[in-house]
CSV table of C-alpha atoms in Angstrom, one decimal:
chain,number,residue,atom,x,y,z
A,211,MET,CA,-14.1,-2.3,-14.9
A,212,PHE,CA,-11.2,-2.1,-12.4
A,213,ASP,CA,-7.4,-2.1,-13.1
A,214,PHE,CA,-5.7,-3.5,-10.0
A,215,ALA,CA,-2.2,-2.8,-11.6
A,216,VAL,CA,-3.0,0.9,-12.0
A,217,PHE,CA,-4.5,1.0,-8.5
A,218,GLY,CA,-1.6,-0.7,-6.8
A,219,SER,CA,1.0,1.3,-8.7
A,220,LEU,CA,-0.4,4.7,-7.8
A,221,PHE,CA,-1.3,3.7,-4.2
A,222,LEU,CA,2.3,2.5,-3.6
A,223,THR,CA,3.7,5.7,-5.2
A,224,LEU,CA,1.5,7.9,-3.1
A,225,PHE,CA,2.2,5.9,0.1
A,226,VAL,CA,6.0,6.4,-0.4
A,227,ILE,CA,5.6,10.1,-1.2
A,228,MET,CA,3.0,11.0,1.4
A,229,ASP,CA,4.5,8.6,4.0
A,230,PRO,CA,1.8,8.0,6.6
A,231,PRO,CA,4.2,6.6,9.2
A,232,GLY,CA,6.6,9.5,8.7
A,233,ILE,CA,3.8,12.1,9.0
A,234,THR,CA,2.8,10.8,12.5
A,235,PRO,CA,5.6,12.6,14.5
A,236,ILE,CA,5.1,15.8,12.5
A,237,PHE,CA,1.3,15.7,13.1
A,238,LEU,CA,1.9,15.1,16.9
A,239,ALA,CA,4.4,18.0,17.0
A,240,LEU,CA,2.2,20.4,15.2
A,241,THR,CA,-1.0,19.6,17.2
A,242,SER,CA,0.5,19.1,20.7
A,243,GLY,CA,-1.1,21.1,23.4
A,244,ARG,CA,-4.6,21.1,21.8
A,245,PRO,CA,-7.6,19.3,23.1
A,246,VAL,CA,-8.2,15.8,21.8
A,247,LYS,CA,-11.3,16.8,19.9
A,248,VAL,CA,-9.5,19.6,18.2
A,249,GLN,CA,-6.6,17.2,17.2
A,250,ARG,CA,-9.1,14.8,15.8
A,251,ARG,CA,-10.8,17.5,13.8
A,252,MET,CA,-7.5,18.7,12.5
A,253,ALA,CA,-6.6,15.2,11.3
A,254,TRP,CA,-9.8,15.1,9.4
A,255,GLN,CA,-9.4,18.7,8.0
A,256,ALA,CA,-5.8,18.0,6.9
A,257,VAL,CA,-6.9,14.9,5.0
A,258,CYS,CA,-9.8,16.8,3.4
A,259,VAL,CA,-7.6,19.7,2.4
A,260,ALA,CA,-5.0,17.3,0.9
A,261,PHE,CA,-7.7,15.4,-1.0
A,262,GLY,CA,-9.3,18.6,-2.3
A,263,VAL,CA,-5.9,19.9,-3.6
A,264,ILE,CA,-5.0,16.5,-5.1
A,265,ALA,CA,-8.5,16.2,-6.7
A,266,ILE,CA,-8.3,19.7,-8.3
A,267,PHE,CA,-4.8,19.0,-9.7
A,268,GLY,CA,-5.9,15.6,-10.8
A,269,ILE,CA,-8.8,17.1,-12.8
A,270,CYS,CA,-7.1,20.2,-14.3
A,271,GLY,CA,-3.6,20.3,-12.8
A,272,GLN,CA,-1.7,20.6,-16.0
A,273,GLN,CA,-3.9,23.4,-17.2
A,274,ILE,CA,-3.5,25.3,-13.9
A,275,LEU,CA,0.3,25.1,-14.1
A,276,ASP,CA,0.4,26.1,-17.8
A,277,TYR,CA,-2.0,29.0,-17.2
A,278,LEU,CA,0.2,30.3,-14.3
A,279,HIS,CA,3.4,29.6,-16.3
A,280,VAL,CA,4.7,27.6,-13.3
A,281,SER,CA,7.0,24.6,-13.8
A,282,VAL,CA,7.0,21.5,-11.7
A,283,PRO,CA,10.6,22.2,-10.4
A,284,ALA,CA,9.4,25.7,-9.3
A,285,LEU,CA,6.5,24.1,-7.4
A,286,MET,CA,9.0,21.7,-5.8
A,287,ILE,CA,11.4,24.4,-4.7
A,288,ALA,CA,8.6,26.6,-3.3
A,289,GLY,CA,7.1,23.7,-1.4
A,290,GLY,CA,10.5,22.9,0.0
A,291,LEU,CA,11.2,26.4,1.2
A,292,LEU,CA,7.8,26.5,3.0
A,293,LEU,CA,8.5,23.2,4.7
A,294,LEU,CA,11.9,24.4,5.7
A,295,LEU,CA,10.4,27.4,7.5
A,296,ILE,CA,8.1,25.1,9.5
A,297,ALA,CA,11.0,22.7,10.3
A,298,LEU,CA,13.0,25.6,11.7
A,299,ASP,CA,10.1,26.6,14.0
A,300,LEU,CA,9.9,23.0,15.3
A,301,LEU,CA,13.7,22.8,15.8
A,302,THR,CA,14.0,26.1,17.6
A,303,GLY,CA,11.0,25.5,19.9
A,304,LYS,CA,8.8,28.3,18.5
A,305,ASN,CA,6.0,25.8,18.1
A,306,ASP,CA,5.9,25.5,21.9
A,307,GLU,CA,4.6,29.1,22.3
A,308,PRO,CA,0.8,28.9,22.6
A,309,LYS,CA,0.3,32.6,21.8
A,310,GLN,CA,1.8,32.2,18.4
A,311,THR,CA,0.3,28.9,17.3
A,312,LYS,CA,-2.8,28.3,19.3
A,313,ASP,CA,-5.2,29.9,16.9
A,314,VAL,CA,-3.3,28.8,13.7
A,315,ASN,CA,-4.9,25.9,11.9
A,316,VAL,CA,-2.0,23.8,11.0
A,317,ALA,CA,-4.4,21.3,9.4
A,318,LEU,CA,-4.5,23.6,6.3
A,319,VAL,CA,-0.8,24.7,6.2
A,320,PRO,CA,1.6,22.9,6.5
A,321,LEU,CA,-0.2,19.5,7.1
A,322,GLY,CA,-2.8,19.6,4.3
A,323,MET,CA,-0.5,21.3,1.9
A,324,PRO,CA,2.4,21.0,1.2
A,325,LEU,CA,3.2,18.1,3.6
A,326,LEU,CA,0.4,15.7,2.4
A,327,ALA,CA,-0.5,17.3,-1.0
A,328,GLY,CA,3.0,18.2,-1.9
A,329,PRO,CA,4.6,18.7,-5.3
A,330,GLY,CA,5.5,15.0,-5.5
A,331,ALA,CA,2.0,13.8,-4.9
A,332,ILE,CA,0.5,16.4,-7.2
A,333,VAL,CA,2.8,15.5,-10.1
A,334,SER,CA,2.2,11.8,-9.6
A,335,VAL,CA,-1.6,12.2,-9.7
A,336,ILE,CA,-1.4,14.5,-12.8
A,337,LEU,CA,0.6,11.9,-14.7
A,338,ALA,CA,-1.5,9.0,-13.5
A,339,VAL,CA,-4.7,10.7,-14.6
A,340,GLN,CA,-3.2,11.5,-18.0
A,341,LYS,CA,-1.9,7.9,-18.6
A,342,ALA,CA,-5.1,6.2,-17.4
A,343,ASP,CA,-6.9,4.5,-20.3
A,344,GLY,CA,-10.7,4.4,-20.3
A,345,ALA,CA,-13.2,4.3,-17.5
A,346,ALA,CA,-11.5,1.4,-15.8
A,347,GLY,CA,-8.2,3.2,-15.6
A,348,GLN,CA,-9.8,6.4,-14.3
A,349,VAL,CA,-11.8,4.6,-11.6
A,350,SER,CA,-8.7,2.7,-10.5
A,351,VAL,CA,-6.7,6.0,-10.2
A,352,TRP,CA,-9.3,7.8,-8.2
A,353,ALA,CA,-9.9,4.7,-6.0
A,354,ALA,CA,-6.1,4.7,-5.2
A,355,ILE,CA,-6.3,8.4,-4.3
A,356,VAL,CA,-9.3,7.9,-2.0
A,357,ALA,CA,-7.7,4.8,-0.4
A,358,MET,CA,-4.5,6.7,0.3
A,359,HIS,CA,-6.3,9.5,2.1
A,360,VAL,CA,-8.3,7.0,4.2
A,361,VAL,CA,-4.9,5.5,5.3
A,362,LEU,CA,-3.6,9.0,6.1
A,363,TRP,CA,-6.7,9.8,8.2
A,364,ILE,CA,-6.5,6.5,10.1
A,365,THR,CA,-2.8,7.0,10.8
A,366,MET,CA,-3.2,10.6,12.2
A,367,ARG,CA,-6.4,9.8,14.0
A,368,TYR,CA,-4.9,7.0,16.0
A,369,SER,CA,-1.5,8.6,16.5
A,370,LEU,CA,-3.2,10.6,19.2
A,371,VAL,CA,-2.9,7.6,21.4
A,372,ILE,CA,0.9,8.0,21.3
A,373,ILE,CA,0.5,11.4,23.0
A,374,ARG,CA,-1.1,9.9,26.1
A,375,VAL,CA,1.7,7.4,26.3
A,376,ILE,CA,4.8,9.6,25.8
A,377,LYS,CA,3.5,12.6,27.9
A,378,ASP,CA,4.8,16.2,27.6
A,379,GLY,CA,8.5,15.3,27.7
A,380,GLY,CA,8.1,12.8,24.9
A,381,VAL,CA,6.1,15.4,22.8
A,382,VAL,CA,9.1,17.8,23.0
A,383,LEU,CA,11.4,15.0,21.9
A,384,VAL,CA,9.1,14.1,19.0
A,385,THR,CA,8.8,17.8,18.1
A,386,ARG,CA,12.6,18.1,17.7
A,387,LEU,CA,12.7,14.8,15.8
A,388,ALA,CA,9.9,15.9,13.5
A,389,GLY,CA,11.8,19.2,12.9
A,390,MET,CA,14.9,17.3,11.8
A,391,MET,CA,12.9,14.9,9.5
A,392,LEU,CA,11.0,17.8,8.0
A,393,SER,CA,14.1,19.9,7.4
A,394,ALA,CA,15.7,16.9,5.6
A,395,ILE,CA,12.5,16.4,3.5
A,396,ALA,CA,12.5,20.1,2.6
A,397,VAL,CA,16.1,20.3,1.6
A,398,GLN,CA,15.8,17.1,-0.5
A,399,GLN,CA,12.7,18.6,-2.2
A,400,ILE,CA,14.6,21.8,-3.0
A,401,ILE,CA,17.6,19.8,-4.3
A,402,ASN,CA,15.3,17.8,-6.6
A,403,GLY,CA,13.7,20.9,-7.9
A,404,VAL,CA,17.1,22.6,-8.6
A,405,LEU,CA,18.4,19.4,-10.3
A,406,GLN,CA,15.4,19.4,-12.6
A,407,VAL,CA,16.0,23.0,-13.5
A,408,VAL,CA,19.6,22.4,-14.2
A,409,GLY,CA,18.8,19.2,-16.1
A,410,GLY,CA,16.3,21.0,-18.3
A,411,ALA,CA,18.5,24.0,-19.0
């Protein structure tokens, strides 16, 4: 009743795409300056939002895209542009201004979506659900999705320990590093989307 090959394949795919180690500096940068309890809640909220989006697209993702007449490349380009805007804020230091970001729940955007539940993860889940054979395949697919989100929560939840070690100066450094990483991810996502558009033309 359980297909370990399907589970392992999707889990590894999501691990590479959602990148728990890579999300750590971005999470620290976006949540710095907030109380520990708030940061922990935001880690939980981000995972819940990501799981909710992934689950919705896993169940009826293709129908949603078809109904809205949205192609996968368009989804990738839009997500990349959104990430690029966030990356520019991190690089220029705008994220350090409490008045602008203190009341903004970054657990929803950009952490939950499109950082965690981005176009790559959404497409991978849609394809995995479509290809899964029988109850065993479906159980394995959803088990991999749940396991991946548990890993994401653990990674972000315990990344808060890093803040206590690196202090304020380290957080600024991590913020700039996260901005560079995020901008690279965003540009690559836009490139991938454009290449798919050109390839399909």
